[in-house]
Short mmCIF file of C-alpha atoms in Angstrom, two decimals:
data_model
loop_
_atom_site.label_atom_id
_atom_site.label_comp_id
_atom_site.label_asym_id
_atom_site.label_seq_id
_atom_site.Cartn_x
_atom_site.Cartn_y
_atom_site.Cartn_z
CA UNK A 26 -3.84 14.49 41.99
CA UNK A 27 -4.77 10.85 41.29
CA UNK A 28 -5.43 9.55 37.78
CA UNK A 29 -8.92 8.50 38.94
CA UNK A 30 -9.75 12.03 40.07
CA UNK A 31 -8.37 13.45 36.82
CA UNK A 32 -10.62 11.09 34.87
CA UNK A 33 -13.67 12.18 36.89
CA UNK A 34 -12.86 15.84 36.31
CA UNK A 35 -12.33 15.25 32.60
CA UNK A 36 -15.63 13.40 32.26
CA UNK A 37 -17.53 16.04 34.18
CA UNK A 38 -16.00 18.84 32.13
CA UNK A 39 -17.15 17.37 28.83
CA UNK A 40 -20.87 17.48 29.62
CA UNK A 41 -22.12 19.84 26.95
CA UNK A 42 -20.02 21.68 24.39
CA UNK A 43 -19.93 24.79 26.56
CA UNK A 44 -17.90 22.84 29.13
CA UNK A 45 -15.04 22.02 26.75
CA UNK A 46 -12.95 24.89 28.08
CA UNK A 47 -12.99 23.25 31.51
CA UNK A 48 -11.75 19.86 30.27
CA UNK A 49 -8.68 18.11 31.62
CA UNK A 50 -7.09 15.54 29.31
CA UNK A 51 -3.97 13.42 29.73
CA UNK A 52 -1.43 12.72 27.00
CA UNK A 53 1.73 10.64 26.60
CA UNK A 54 4.47 11.09 24.07
CA UNK A 55 8.13 10.51 23.30
CA UNK A 56 11.06 12.77 24.21
CA UNK A 57 10.12 16.46 23.98
CA UNK A 58 12.73 17.20 21.29
CA UNK A 59 11.31 14.62 18.83
CA UNK A 60 8.55 14.99 16.26
CA UNK A 61 5.95 13.07 18.32
CA UNK A 62 7.05 14.87 21.48
CA UNK A 63 6.71 18.28 19.91
CA UNK A 64 3.45 17.31 18.21
CA UNK A 65 1.68 16.45 21.47
CA UNK A 66 3.12 19.53 23.22
CA UNK A 67 1.92 21.66 20.29
CA UNK A 68 -1.54 20.08 20.56
CA UNK A 69 -1.67 21.02 24.23
CA UNK A 70 -0.89 24.65 23.31
CA UNK A 71 -3.42 24.66 20.46
CA UNK A 72 -6.10 23.18 22.73
CA UNK A 73 -5.40 25.74 25.44
CA UNK A 74 -5.39 28.59 22.92
CA UNK A 75 -8.79 27.48 21.61
CA UNK A 76 -10.22 26.99 25.10
CA UNK A 77 -10.85 23.30 24.50
CA UNK A 78 -8.99 21.57 27.32
CA UNK A 79 -6.00 21.54 29.60
CA UNK A 80 -3.85 18.67 28.31
CA UNK A 81 -1.43 17.34 30.90
CA UNK A 82 1.51 15.93 28.89
CA UNK A 83 3.90 13.24 30.07
CA UNK A 84 6.90 13.08 27.73
CA UNK A 85 9.82 10.67 27.45
CA UNK A 86 7.52 7.65 27.32
CA UNK A 87 7.94 4.38 25.43
CA UNK A 88 5.12 4.63 22.91
CA UNK A 89 4.43 0.89 23.00
CA UNK A 90 3.09 1.42 26.51
CA UNK A 91 1.39 4.72 25.66
CA UNK A 92 -0.64 3.17 22.84
CA UNK A 93 -1.84 0.42 25.17
CA UNK A 94 -2.74 2.99 27.81
CA UNK A 95 -4.98 4.83 25.35
CA UNK A 96 -6.56 1.56 24.20
CA UNK A 97 -7.30 0.67 27.84
CA UNK A 98 -8.72 4.12 28.59
CA UNK A 99 -5.94 5.03 31.02
CA UNK A 100 -4.68 7.96 28.91
CA UNK A 101 -6.69 10.22 26.61
CA UNK A 102 -4.17 10.97 23.85
CA UNK A 103 -0.86 9.49 22.70
CA UNK A 104 1.61 9.70 19.86
CA UNK A 105 1.62 6.40 17.98
CA UNK A 106 3.76 4.87 15.25
CA UNK A 107 1.18 2.98 13.19
CA UNK A 108 3.14 -0.26 13.39
CA UNK A 109 2.10 -0.51 17.06
CA UNK A 110 -1.71 -0.75 16.63
CA UNK A 111 -1.04 -3.28 13.85
CA UNK A 112 1.10 -5.44 16.15
CA UNK A 113 -1.43 -5.00 18.96
CA UNK A 114 -4.28 -6.10 16.70
CA UNK A 115 -2.48 -9.40 16.18
CA UNK A 116 -1.11 -9.80 19.69
CA UNK A 117 2.48 -10.12 18.47
CA UNK A 118 5.83 -8.41 19.03
CA UNK A 119 5.74 -6.21 22.13
CA UNK A 120 2.07 -7.17 22.59
CA UNK A 121 2.58 -10.93 22.49
CA UNK A 122 1.58 -11.14 26.13
CA UNK A 123 -1.91 -9.91 25.27
CA UNK A 124 -2.68 -12.67 22.80
CA UNK A 125 -4.48 -12.22 19.48
CA UNK A 126 -8.04 -11.92 20.80
CA UNK A 127 -7.32 -9.39 23.55
CA UNK A 128 -4.93 -7.47 21.29
CA UNK A 129 -7.53 -7.18 18.54
CA UNK A 130 -10.10 -5.95 21.04
CA UNK A 131 -7.78 -3.25 22.34
CA UNK A 132 -6.73 -2.14 18.85
CA UNK A 133 -10.41 -1.62 18.01
CA UNK A 134 -10.47 1.05 20.74
CA UNK A 135 -8.02 3.33 18.91
CA UNK A 136 -8.77 6.20 16.54
CA UNK A 137 -6.67 8.86 14.81
CA UNK A 138 -6.96 12.65 15.00
CA UNK A 139 -4.20 13.46 12.48
CA UNK A 140 -1.03 11.93 11.08
CA UNK A 141 2.63 12.87 10.50
CA UNK A 142 6.02 11.36 9.72
CA UNK A 143 7.53 10.51 13.07
CA UNK A 144 11.07 9.91 11.86
CA UNK A 145 13.34 8.22 9.34
CA UNK A 146 15.30 5.27 10.67
CA UNK A 147 19.00 5.50 9.88
CA UNK A 148 22.63 4.89 10.77
CA UNK A 149 25.11 7.39 12.15
CA UNK A 150 28.41 7.22 14.02
CA UNK A 151 31.20 9.39 15.32
CA UNK A 152 33.98 9.75 12.77
CA UNK A 153 36.41 8.61 15.48
CA UNK A 154 34.61 5.25 15.76
CA UNK A 155 35.96 4.07 12.43
CA UNK A 156 32.58 2.84 11.14
CA UNK A 157 32.77 2.87 7.35
CA UNK A 158 29.05 2.44 6.80
CA UNK A 159 26.42 -0.30 6.76
CA UNK A 160 28.94 -2.88 5.62
CA UNK A 161 31.08 -2.15 8.66
CA UNK A 162 28.56 -3.10 11.36
CA UNK A 163 29.46 -6.75 11.83
CA UNK A 164 30.83 -7.34 15.31
CA UNK A 165 30.06 -3.76 16.39
CA UNK A 166 27.98 -2.54 19.32
CA UNK A 167 24.91 -0.62 18.15
CA UNK A 168 22.58 1.59 20.21
CA UNK A 169 19.25 0.84 18.58
CA UNK A 170 16.53 2.25 20.81
CA UNK A 171 14.69 1.78 24.09
CA UNK A 172 14.26 -1.67 25.63
CA UNK A 173 10.69 -2.03 24.34
CA UNK A 174 9.23 -0.11 21.46
CA UNK A 175 8.66 0.45 17.76
CA UNK A 176 12.07 2.09 17.32
CA UNK A 177 13.87 -1.05 18.46
CA UNK A 178 11.73 -3.29 16.25
CA UNK A 179 12.35 -1.03 13.25
CA UNK A 180 16.09 -0.74 13.91
CA UNK A 181 16.59 -4.49 14.08
CA UNK A 182 14.57 -4.94 10.89
CA UNK A 183 16.52 -2.22 9.08
CA UNK A 184 19.93 -3.67 9.97
CA UNK A 185 18.71 -7.12 8.93
CA UNK A 186 17.39 -5.80 5.61
CA UNK A 187 20.53 -3.85 4.71
CA UNK A 188 23.24 -6.14 6.09
CA UNK A 189 21.66 -9.52 6.83
CA UNK A 190 22.93 -9.28 10.42
CA UNK A 191 20.91 -10.26 13.48
CA UNK A 192 21.34 -8.77 16.92
CA UNK A 193 23.17 -11.14 19.22
CA UNK A 194 25.05 -12.98 16.48
CA UNK A 195 26.05 -10.34 13.94
CA UNK A 196 26.30 -7.40 16.33
CA UNK A 197 25.64 -6.43 19.95
CA UNK A 198 22.63 -4.25 20.68
CA UNK A 199 22.44 -1.62 23.40
CA UNK A 200 19.05 -0.35 24.59
CA UNK A 201 18.32 2.54 26.96
CA UNK A 202 15.28 4.73 27.54
CA UNK A 203 14.99 7.88 25.43
CA UNK A 204 15.85 10.14 28.32
CA UNK A 205 19.37 8.66 28.32
CA UNK A 206 19.80 8.66 24.53
CA UNK A 207 22.16 11.63 24.08
CA UNK A 208 24.28 10.55 27.07
CA UNK A 209 24.52 7.03 25.63
CA UNK A 210 25.53 8.37 22.22
CA UNK A 211 28.26 10.46 23.82
CA UNK A 212 29.64 8.08 26.44
CA UNK A 213 31.16 5.47 24.15
CA UNK A 214 28.71 2.70 25.03
CA UNK A 215 28.19 1.96 21.33
CA UNK A 216 30.22 2.11 18.12
CA UNK A 217 27.27 3.19 15.99
CA UNK A 218 23.64 4.24 16.28
CA UNK A 219 20.58 3.05 14.34
CA UNK A 220 17.85 5.34 15.57
CA UNK A 221 14.87 7.40 14.41
CA UNK A 222 15.99 10.71 12.94
CA UNK A 223 14.50 14.05 12.02
CA UNK A 224 16.32 16.50 9.74
CA UNK A 225 18.27 18.05 11.27
CA UNK A 226 18.09 15.58 14.14
CA UNK A 227 18.32 17.08 17.65
CA UNK A 228 20.10 14.03 19.09
CA UNK A 229 22.80 14.27 16.44
CA UNK A 230 23.30 18.00 16.88
CA UNK A 231 23.33 17.72 20.69
CA UNK A 232 25.96 14.98 20.55
CA UNK A 233 28.28 16.97 18.25
CA UNK A 234 29.91 18.42 21.36
CA UNK A 235 31.77 15.11 21.59
CA UNK A 236 33.00 15.02 17.99
CA UNK A 237 32.09 15.13 14.32
CA UNK A 238 29.63 12.59 12.96
CA UNK A 239 28.69 10.88 9.73
CA UNK A 240 25.13 9.97 8.78
CA UNK A 241 24.87 7.08 6.30
CA UNK A 242 22.08 6.80 3.74
CA UNK A 243 20.60 3.41 3.02
CA UNK A 244 22.30 2.15 -0.18
CA UNK A 245 20.23 2.95 -3.25
CA UNK A 246 20.14 -0.65 -4.48
CA UNK A 247 18.81 -1.86 -1.12
CA UNK A 248 16.23 0.94 -1.02
CA UNK A 249 14.95 -0.19 -4.40
CA UNK A 250 15.17 -3.92 -3.64
CA UNK A 251 12.25 -6.32 -3.33
CA UNK A 252 13.21 -7.01 0.29
CA UNK A 253 12.91 -3.36 1.25
CA UNK A 254 9.67 -2.92 -0.68
CA UNK A 255 8.20 -5.58 1.61
CA UNK A 256 9.41 -3.60 4.63
CA UNK A 257 7.86 -0.43 3.20
CA UNK A 258 4.47 -2.19 3.02
CA UNK A 259 4.36 -2.71 6.77
CA UNK A 260 1.81 -0.44 8.46
CA UNK A 261 3.41 2.83 9.43
CA UNK A 262 6.41 2.42 7.13
CA UNK A 263 6.99 4.28 3.86
CA UNK A 264 9.96 4.55 1.51
CA UNK A 265 11.57 7.94 2.11
CA UNK A 266 14.13 9.99 0.21
CA UNK A 267 15.39 13.57 0.55
CA UNK A 268 18.16 15.58 -1.11
CA UNK A 269 21.14 15.75 1.24
CA UNK A 270 21.22 19.52 0.74
CA UNK A 271 17.76 19.78 2.34
CA UNK A 272 18.57 17.78 5.49
CA UNK A 273 19.57 20.90 7.40
CA UNK A 274 22.92 19.82 8.79
CA UNK A 275 25.86 22.20 9.07
CA UNK A 276 29.46 21.87 10.19
CA UNK A 277 30.33 18.69 12.03
CA UNK A 278 27.99 16.37 10.13
CA UNK A 279 28.81 14.54 6.91
CA UNK A 280 26.09 12.68 5.02
CA UNK A 281 27.27 9.74 2.91
CA UNK A 282 25.20 8.85 -0.16
CA UNK A 283 25.96 7.59 -3.66
CA UNK A 284 24.05 10.40 -5.35
CA UNK A 285 23.45 13.23 -2.86
CA UNK A 286 20.11 11.70 -1.85
CA UNK A 287 19.42 10.36 1.62
CA UNK A 288 17.22 7.25 1.71
CA UNK A 289 15.63 5.23 4.45
CA UNK A 290 12.41 3.85 5.90
CA UNK A 291 10.08 6.59 7.10
CA UNK A 292 8.04 5.85 10.20
CA UNK A 293 4.53 7.25 9.97
CA UNK A 294 2.08 7.64 12.83
CA UNK A 295 -0.18 10.16 14.43
CA UNK A 296 -1.79 11.45 17.56
CA UNK A 297 -4.46 8.98 18.63
CA UNK A 298 -7.35 8.78 21.08
CA UNK A 299 -9.77 6.19 22.37
CA UNK A 300 -12.85 5.75 20.17
CA UNK A 301 -14.98 6.65 23.20
CA UNK A 302 -13.71 10.24 23.19
CA UNK A 303 -16.81 12.34 22.59
CA UNK A 304 -17.42 13.69 19.09
CA UNK A 305 -17.18 17.37 20.03
CA UNK A 306 -13.86 17.04 21.84
CA UNK A 307 -12.23 15.04 19.04
CA UNK A 308 -13.55 17.51 16.48
CA UNK A 309 -12.36 20.53 18.45
CA UNK A 310 -8.87 19.07 19.00
CA UNK A 311 -8.49 18.24 15.31
CA UNK A 312 -9.75 21.66 14.24
CA UNK A 313 -7.26 23.30 16.61
CA UNK A 314 -4.49 21.22 15.06
CA UNK A 315 -5.46 22.19 11.51
CA UNK A 316 -5.65 25.87 12.41
CA UNK A 317 -2.27 25.86 14.13
CA UNK A 318 -0.09 23.72 11.84
CA UNK A 319 1.89 26.80 10.84
CA UNK A 320 1.61 29.10 13.87
CA UNK A 321 2.41 26.47 16.51
CA UNK A 322 3.52 23.12 15.06
CA UNK A 323 5.95 24.35 12.40
CA UNK A 324 7.27 27.08 14.66
CA UNK A 325 8.43 24.60 17.31
CA UNK A 326 11.48 23.21 15.49
CA UNK A 327 13.18 23.45 12.10
CA UNK A 328 12.34 19.84 11.24
CA UNK A 329 8.63 20.14 11.96
CA UNK A 330 7.76 21.85 8.67
CA UNK A 331 8.89 18.77 6.71
CA UNK A 332 7.21 16.19 8.98
CA UNK A 333 4.01 15.96 6.88
CA UNK A 334 1.61 17.50 9.39
CA UNK A 335 -1.63 18.29 7.59
CA UNK A 336 -1.17 15.67 4.87
CA UNK A 337 -4.07 13.37 3.99
CA UNK A 338 -2.61 11.52 0.98
CA UNK A 339 -2.51 7.78 1.66
CA UNK A 340 1.10 7.55 0.43
CA UNK A 341 2.13 9.90 3.24
CA UNK A 342 -0.34 8.97 5.98
CA UNK A 343 -0.27 5.17 5.47
CA UNK A 344 -3.88 4.93 6.57
CA UNK A 345 -6.02 2.07 5.20
CA UNK A 346 -4.51 -1.19 4.00
CA UNK A 347 -3.17 -3.25 6.89
CA UNK A 348 -3.38 -0.29 9.26
CA UNK A 349 -6.28 -1.22 11.56
CA UNK A 350 -7.13 2.34 12.64
CA UNK A 351 -9.53 4.92 11.22
CA UNK A 352 -9.97 8.63 11.86
CA UNK A 353 -12.22 9.42 14.82
CA UNK A 354 -15.65 10.59 13.52
CA UNK A 355 -15.08 13.95 15.19
CA UNK A 356 -11.74 14.26 13.42
CA UNK A 357 -13.38 13.40 10.09
CA UNK A 358 -15.86 16.23 10.61
CA UNK A 359 -13.07 18.70 11.41
CA UNK A 360 -11.00 17.73 8.37
CA UNK A 361 -13.97 17.95 6.02
CA UNK A 362 -15.19 21.26 7.43
CA UNK A 363 -11.68 22.62 6.83
CA UNK A 364 -11.96 21.65 3.17
CA UNK A 365 -9.90 18.46 3.15
CA UNK A 366 -10.94 15.21 1.49
CA UNK A 367 -10.24 12.03 3.43
CA UNK A 368 -10.20 8.65 1.63
CA UNK A 369 -13.36 6.68 2.41
CA UNK A 370 -11.28 3.74 3.62
CA UNK A 371 -9.80 5.89 6.39
CA UNK A 372 -13.12 7.05 7.86
#
């Protein structure tokens, strides 16, 4: 079925609230075993359960492209690290080809249904690779994400912040699409990996078949430094810490930290739509999310119940400030009807 025909069917199905059950929506997300992947898949189940829409999910996507597709009206819903709409609004980074004016116009088309912590960027390596930690990365080959995306931007920035090293001069970067991530971790293409992680992380646990691993916390002094505080002020980035004992890893994984606390930059984002999505559909999708945070979202994976779904605190959502997006008006109505208070700056 063509995308054009799908769009016609979706538009026709949304005429009147009684037609919501007949809706067809499209969605794009990351790999299905990641927080954004599971979040969109869970939304499709919640929407189906509530009779709102049939959401056709395409996973394994580079979210840089997915965000632009939503902004251009090519896709209805996407998972989005909040750094991407910020970069789009300025026409920089992966959106440099758009230019500032076109980028700002597209970013204005985006709205949020709900937020969550997508991941925590961090370093890990096989014990057999002989990587002693952050100070052992010079001259190494590092797998740091897909060829184009927020993960790659964040990984390069994190290595630069912690070690001062730049890709190409201080180390060699390897980039592959997410669908090849576990294979690339296992096949010896890289000495170390600076990638988004959940706790416990499915890529780490899947790759344990090839040997034991060590996950390295960001050094405490760097985490508390002025340089990192500037990083943590970027849209979609928050300072994150968690007791090592709560990370969920078992045999085969060692976590290195000075004080039994894992630290790193948390990447915050959410599931987004185009501002032209009708009020009733956005409201119904958000209400279905709120109702099913426990029954569907948290039940999908062990790391989902610590991914901040259902949070509205600005320190955890990173809405407002330099983040150019607001909640969709339909989402605002759903949150408030459910008894939540959203900051005025986010509406």
